XYZ file of C-alpha atoms in Angstrom:
364
model
C -0.008 0.121 -0.402
C 1.586 3.417 -1.046
C 2.253 5.644 1.978
C -0.787 8.689 1.511
C 0.818 10.984 4.184
C 3.918 10.889 1.599
C 1.336 11.068 -1.729
C -0.921 13.655 -0.729
C 1.831 16.575 0.033
C 3.345 15.475 -3.541
C 0.127 15.461 -5.144
C -0.441 19.125 -3.713
C 3.004 20.975 -4.231
C 3.548 19.460 -7.485
C 0.018 20.611 -8.669
C 0.896 24.282 -7.013
C 4.663 24.677 -8.903
C 2.386 23.557 -11.633
C 0.244 26.422 -11.713
C 2.800 28.389 -10.442
C 4.429 27.721 -13.914
C 2.064 28.718 -15.765
C 1.279 32.365 -13.950
C 4.924 32.897 -14.892
C 5.286 31.479 -18.200
C 2.541 32.068 -20.024
C 3.039 36.335 -18.995
C 0.158 36.375 -17.045
C 1.907 37.747 -13.673
C 5.212 38.329 -15.918
C 6.709 40.997 -13.818
C 5.220 39.830 -10.314
C 8.470 38.565 -8.916
C 10.717 37.552 -11.459
C 12.095 35.059 -9.199
C 8.881 33.053 -8.994
C 10.028 31.214 -12.108
C 12.958 29.290 -9.718
C 10.581 29.170 -7.073
C 7.342 27.621 -8.277
C 9.750 25.022 -10.486
C 11.458 24.291 -6.765
C 7.987 24.047 -5.772
C 7.205 21.287 -8.387
C 10.572 19.207 -8.240
C 9.974 18.871 -4.478
C 6.461 17.825 -4.978
C 7.838 15.335 -7.484
C 10.498 13.880 -4.851
C 7.575 13.439 -1.979
C 5.015 11.744 -4.298
C 8.348 9.448 -5.785
C 8.598 8.845 -2.139
C 5.175 7.867 -1.432
C 4.774 5.657 -4.318
C 7.681 3.438 -3.957
C 7.162 3.190 -0.120
C 5.371 -0.032 0.119
C 4.835 -0.203 -4.084
C 1.423 0.828 -5.764
C -1.356 1.274 -3.951
C -4.573 -0.741 -4.870
C -7.842 1.078 -3.033
C -10.250 2.874 -5.107
C -9.689 6.387 -2.908
C -5.925 6.351 -3.986
C -6.619 5.338 -7.723
C -9.337 8.364 -7.813
C -7.457 10.842 -5.893
C -4.381 10.099 -7.991
C -6.315 10.314 -11.248
C -7.799 13.702 -10.432
C -4.742 14.905 -9.193
C -2.961 13.715 -12.328
C -6.109 15.318 -14.513
C -5.241 18.730 -13.329
C -1.380 18.602 -13.455
C -1.905 17.468 -16.839
C -4.361 19.973 -18.071
C -2.240 23.498 -16.048
C 1.273 21.321 -17.898
C -0.386 21.432 -21.509
C -1.421 25.061 -20.845
C 2.186 25.913 -19.771
C 3.788 24.494 -22.028
C 1.908 25.149 -25.182
C 0.455 28.875 -24.513
C 3.796 30.858 -23.650
C 6.372 33.085 -24.205
C 9.246 31.573 -22.780
C 12.815 30.981 -25.311
C 13.032 27.549 -23.183
C 9.768 25.596 -23.546
C 11.823 22.821 -25.388
C 14.656 22.907 -23.364
C 12.298 22.258 -19.573
C 9.950 19.975 -20.921
C 13.162 17.574 -21.973
C 14.170 18.548 -18.740
C 11.100 16.907 -17.267
C 10.943 13.795 -19.244
C 14.341 13.247 -18.463
C 13.597 13.112 -14.643
C 10.312 11.242 -15.149
C 10.503 8.482 -17.165
C 14.202 6.908 -15.593
C 12.072 7.142 -12.502
C 9.043 5.162 -13.522
C 10.730 2.650 -14.731
C 13.380 2.279 -11.983
C 10.151 2.626 -10.023
C 8.682 -0.518 -11.592
C 12.114 -2.077 -11.130
C 12.350 -1.843 -7.948
C 9.303 -2.756 -6.839
C 9.090 -6.049 -9.279
C 12.623 -6.631 -8.844
C 14.018 -5.082 -5.526
C 17.347 -7.338 -5.931
C 18.401 -5.867 -9.092
C 18.056 -2.239 -9.289
C 18.207 -0.699 -5.344
C 15.674 2.164 -5.158
C 18.204 5.025 -4.083
C 21.556 3.985 -5.395
C 20.400 3.143 -8.622
C 17.848 5.603 -9.441
C 19.875 8.779 -8.497
C 22.923 7.115 -10.696
C 20.859 6.682 -13.530
C 18.762 9.536 -13.743
C 21.870 11.802 -13.084
C 23.264 10.482 -15.987
C 20.568 10.394 -18.417
C 19.685 13.868 -17.286
C 23.748 14.736 -18.370
C 22.680 13.097 -21.930
C 19.582 14.619 -22.554
C 21.038 17.916 -21.743
C 23.630 17.562 -23.980
C 21.403 16.035 -26.496
C 18.679 19.111 -26.774
C 22.381 21.171 -26.708
C 22.791 19.381 -30.208
C 19.546 19.295 -31.874
C 17.896 22.304 -30.357
C 18.343 25.208 -32.231
C 20.425 28.153 -30.439
C 18.608 30.666 -29.158
C 16.097 27.790 -27.424
C 19.198 26.121 -25.687
C 20.437 27.574 -22.669
C 24.017 26.419 -22.312
C 26.131 28.767 -24.780
C 27.802 27.018 -27.913
C 30.906 29.742 -28.414
C 31.955 31.575 -25.232
C 33.029 35.463 -26.251
C 34.499 38.460 -25.197
C 31.558 40.120 -24.434
C 31.931 43.848 -25.797
C 31.099 46.825 -23.656
C 27.916 48.350 -23.991
C 27.549 52.222 -24.297
C 25.338 53.059 -22.137
C 22.939 56.103 -23.952
C 21.874 58.802 -21.725
C 18.100 59.547 -22.981
C 17.346 63.294 -24.652
C 14.434 65.082 -24.580
C 12.783 67.904 -22.782
C 12.292 67.600 -19.262
C 8.758 66.467 -17.242
C 9.438 66.741 -13.836
C 6.839 64.727 -11.632
C 7.522 64.910 -7.592
C 6.965 62.467 -4.878
C 5.660 64.445 -2.439
C 6.956 64.464 1.221
C 4.943 62.610 4.265
C 2.753 60.722 0.572
C 3.545 57.201 2.692
C 0.483 58.488 5.073
C -2.615 57.395 2.828
C -4.890 59.904 2.297
C -1.932 62.358 1.667
C -1.097 64.071 -1.583
C 1.492 61.396 -3.025
C 2.499 62.407 -6.870
C 2.697 65.760 -8.443
C 1.173 66.703 -10.750
C -1.350 63.668 -10.018
C -2.249 63.945 -13.475
C 0.894 64.293 -15.666
C -0.451 65.292 -19.630
C 3.187 64.440 -21.088
C 3.832 65.047 -24.922
C 5.314 61.780 -26.790
C 9.657 62.277 -26.715
C 9.207 63.724 -23.557
C 11.513 62.623 -20.379
C 9.939 62.152 -17.509
C 11.571 62.277 -14.475
C 10.618 61.888 -10.754
C 12.358 63.120 -7.838
C 11.748 61.119 -4.079
C 11.085 64.214 -1.946
C 9.860 61.879 0.978
C 12.149 60.185 3.615
C 11.111 56.628 2.995
C 11.762 54.353 -0.670
C 8.544 54.543 -3.339
C 8.496 53.164 -6.047
C 6.807 54.625 -9.953
C 5.497 51.254 -11.052
C 2.836 50.688 -13.715
C -0.591 49.259 -12.504
C -2.121 46.982 -15.140
C 0.217 45.034 -15.807
C 3.004 45.222 -12.686
C 5.612 47.302 -14.034
C 6.060 45.806 -17.671
C 6.285 49.086 -19.149
C 7.508 50.744 -16.931
C 8.886 50.205 -13.227
C 11.656 52.488 -11.221
C 11.991 49.528 -8.375
C 12.439 51.120 -4.978
C 13.634 54.520 -5.110
C 15.264 56.151 -1.834
C 14.883 59.433 -0.468
C 16.343 62.090 -3.012
C 16.969 59.339 -5.585
C 15.256 60.280 -9.441
C 13.978 58.028 -11.704
C 13.366 58.739 -15.849
C 11.310 57.326 -18.514
C 11.967 57.549 -21.906
C 8.261 57.976 -23.586
C 9.392 58.034 -26.832
C 8.535 54.460 -27.410
C 5.575 54.415 -25.606
C 2.166 54.388 -27.281
C -0.744 57.703 -27.052
C -2.687 57.312 -24.291
C -2.831 56.676 -20.488
C -0.954 54.950 -17.993
C -1.818 54.572 -14.360
C 1.192 54.088 -12.168
C 1.637 53.545 -8.226
C 3.690 52.446 -5.780
C 3.909 48.953 -5.095
C 5.255 49.293 -1.153
C 2.190 52.063 -0.506
C -0.493 50.741 -3.450
C -3.013 54.105 -1.915
C -0.280 56.080 -3.963
C -1.809 56.451 -7.582
C -1.611 58.555 -10.303
C -2.442 58.987 -13.885
C 0.674 59.283 -16.777
C -1.375 60.493 -20.246
C 1.268 60.126 -22.888
C -0.628 62.685 -25.710
C 0.856 63.368 -29.727
C 3.849 65.328 -30.079
C 2.285 69.002 -30.805
C 3.937 70.618 -33.488
C 6.029 73.435 -33.418
C 5.642 76.554 -33.618
C 7.514 79.199 -35.660
C 9.119 81.978 -35.006
C 10.600 84.257 -38.329
C 13.570 86.573 -38.024
C 12.367 88.206 -41.332
C 15.165 90.272 -43.975
C 15.972 93.440 -42.702
C 15.818 92.429 -38.911
C 19.731 93.981 -38.482
C 18.146 97.030 -39.405
C 16.834 99.772 -35.978
C 14.635 101.481 -38.527
C 10.772 102.370 -37.744
C 7.999 99.784 -38.172
C 10.398 96.935 -38.788
C 9.477 93.322 -37.144
C 12.971 91.638 -35.826
C 10.791 88.591 -34.606
C 7.498 87.285 -35.949
C 6.015 87.314 -34.264
C 7.340 89.571 -31.551
C 5.056 88.261 -29.151
C 3.545 84.434 -28.545
C 1.095 82.810 -26.213
C 1.678 78.627 -26.459
C 1.006 75.930 -23.665
C 3.307 73.694 -21.819
C 5.681 71.250 -23.236
C 5.384 73.143 -26.754
C 8.462 73.129 -29.185
C 9.328 76.782 -30.768
C 11.707 77.394 -33.326
C 13.624 80.445 -34.485
C 13.926 80.426 -38.284
C 16.341 82.994 -39.834
C 15.615 83.929 -43.060
C 17.328 87.274 -43.111
C 20.828 87.612 -44.836
C 23.184 88.265 -41.566
C 23.824 86.537 -38.354
C 21.409 86.707 -35.295
C 20.789 84.880 -31.844
C 17.351 83.869 -29.952
C 18.827 84.680 -26.450
C 16.801 84.288 -23.276
C 16.999 87.452 -20.976
C 17.234 91.344 -21.859
C 20.041 93.770 -23.162
C 20.378 95.001 -19.666
C 20.389 92.639 -17.919
C 22.064 90.257 -20.487
C 21.291 85.977 -20.979
C 19.434 84.204 -17.859
C 20.590 81.077 -19.392
C 16.446 79.460 -20.058
C 18.037 79.271 -23.760
C 20.653 80.005 -26.298
C 20.490 79.389 -29.707
C 24.137 80.817 -30.162
C 24.610 82.338 -33.453
C 22.031 81.718 -36.125
C 23.428 82.012 -39.379
C 21.520 82.592 -42.573
C 19.152 79.654 -43.326
C 20.010 78.061 -39.993
C 17.170 77.232 -37.404
C 16.837 76.851 -33.894
C 14.566 75.121 -31.643
C 13.575 74.642 -28.241
C 10.749 72.827 -25.730
C 8.941 75.045 -23.033
C 8.055 72.620 -20.307
C 7.606 75.145 -17.697
C 4.832 77.935 -17.533
C 6.144 81.543 -16.891
C 7.058 84.790 -19.193
C 9.898 84.367 -21.161
C 11.530 87.251 -23.012
C 14.871 87.137 -24.991
C 16.682 89.245 -28.056
C 19.752 89.206 -30.178
C 23.116 89.292 -28.865
C 24.596 90.910 -32.261
C 21.428 93.485 -32.614
C 20.167 94.304 -28.666
C 17.094 95.988 -30.337
C 16.132 93.180 -31.695
C 13.029 91.325 -28.196
C 10.269 89.314 -28.318
C 8.633 87.264 -25.647
C 7.187 83.896 -25.059
C 4.376 83.899 -22.962
C 3.621 80.063 -21.189
C 0.355 78.486 -19.579
């Protein structure tokens, strides 16, 4: 009679492990915890050990209760197993299936031999030695007959080239994680609804004294995830590859902290013309066209020099000089300069070569 005390936890752990593998490899909980892959696999193999020990302890049971329960558990396990193997996005499915077969088939054969011919097959030593040898053979065989992208052992070991880190470039949209946001009900992300043109860089700064995260809510961080941000740390997100739409995000440490990132279609640049004759200070001459312009936050302004001489567009005024917000440097005839206004305010600017040339950009 089989050892029921060992078989029950064995079958339960195996079913739990297969369910976890389904959640992980099917992408249902892809980023819930990356370690779930290893944890569920380990749980399944522990369950298989208990299950094998229960079967080997006293031989195969002939009771109807044992047969019925085993059939139900095997049906559930096989159902999850088939789903995990066919409806997943992992590149290692073939290899994983081979490893499972390399363990299962020898175990079944040696369990049968141990029961029928105990004098010819020692349960512990035989199973460990031959299963290990079979596992090694199967591992190498899969490395030979499967495609390189599905094989876990690299075929060639080369010298890794240093990966050059590319710093995202683009206008910055700042969001602050407010102080005391750890208290439920307090304001948390500022702004709570951030409307950002596609292509901008969103920059979250943790101004609180405790750790927080910025994690996309609908997919538990698959779209973007800052991981833990300690006090004063910054997380940046390049929105160039994000689709236009709304993205709700939260802090996984404090899930009541919820905000929304809205990615909108990039706005068309607003053009300011530096017309012909702008270098001549005379009555009625237009120096920047238009000289005063009203725009919204996130708009890009392009200065186009169609004059036949050099000019600049430098924030500040002729009396106090440049204030450092933006500066085109020297624009030769036909050249352009663009700047994106990320903050509201009124910005005066002038030409450092022709200080009578003055303009204003009002940002709302």
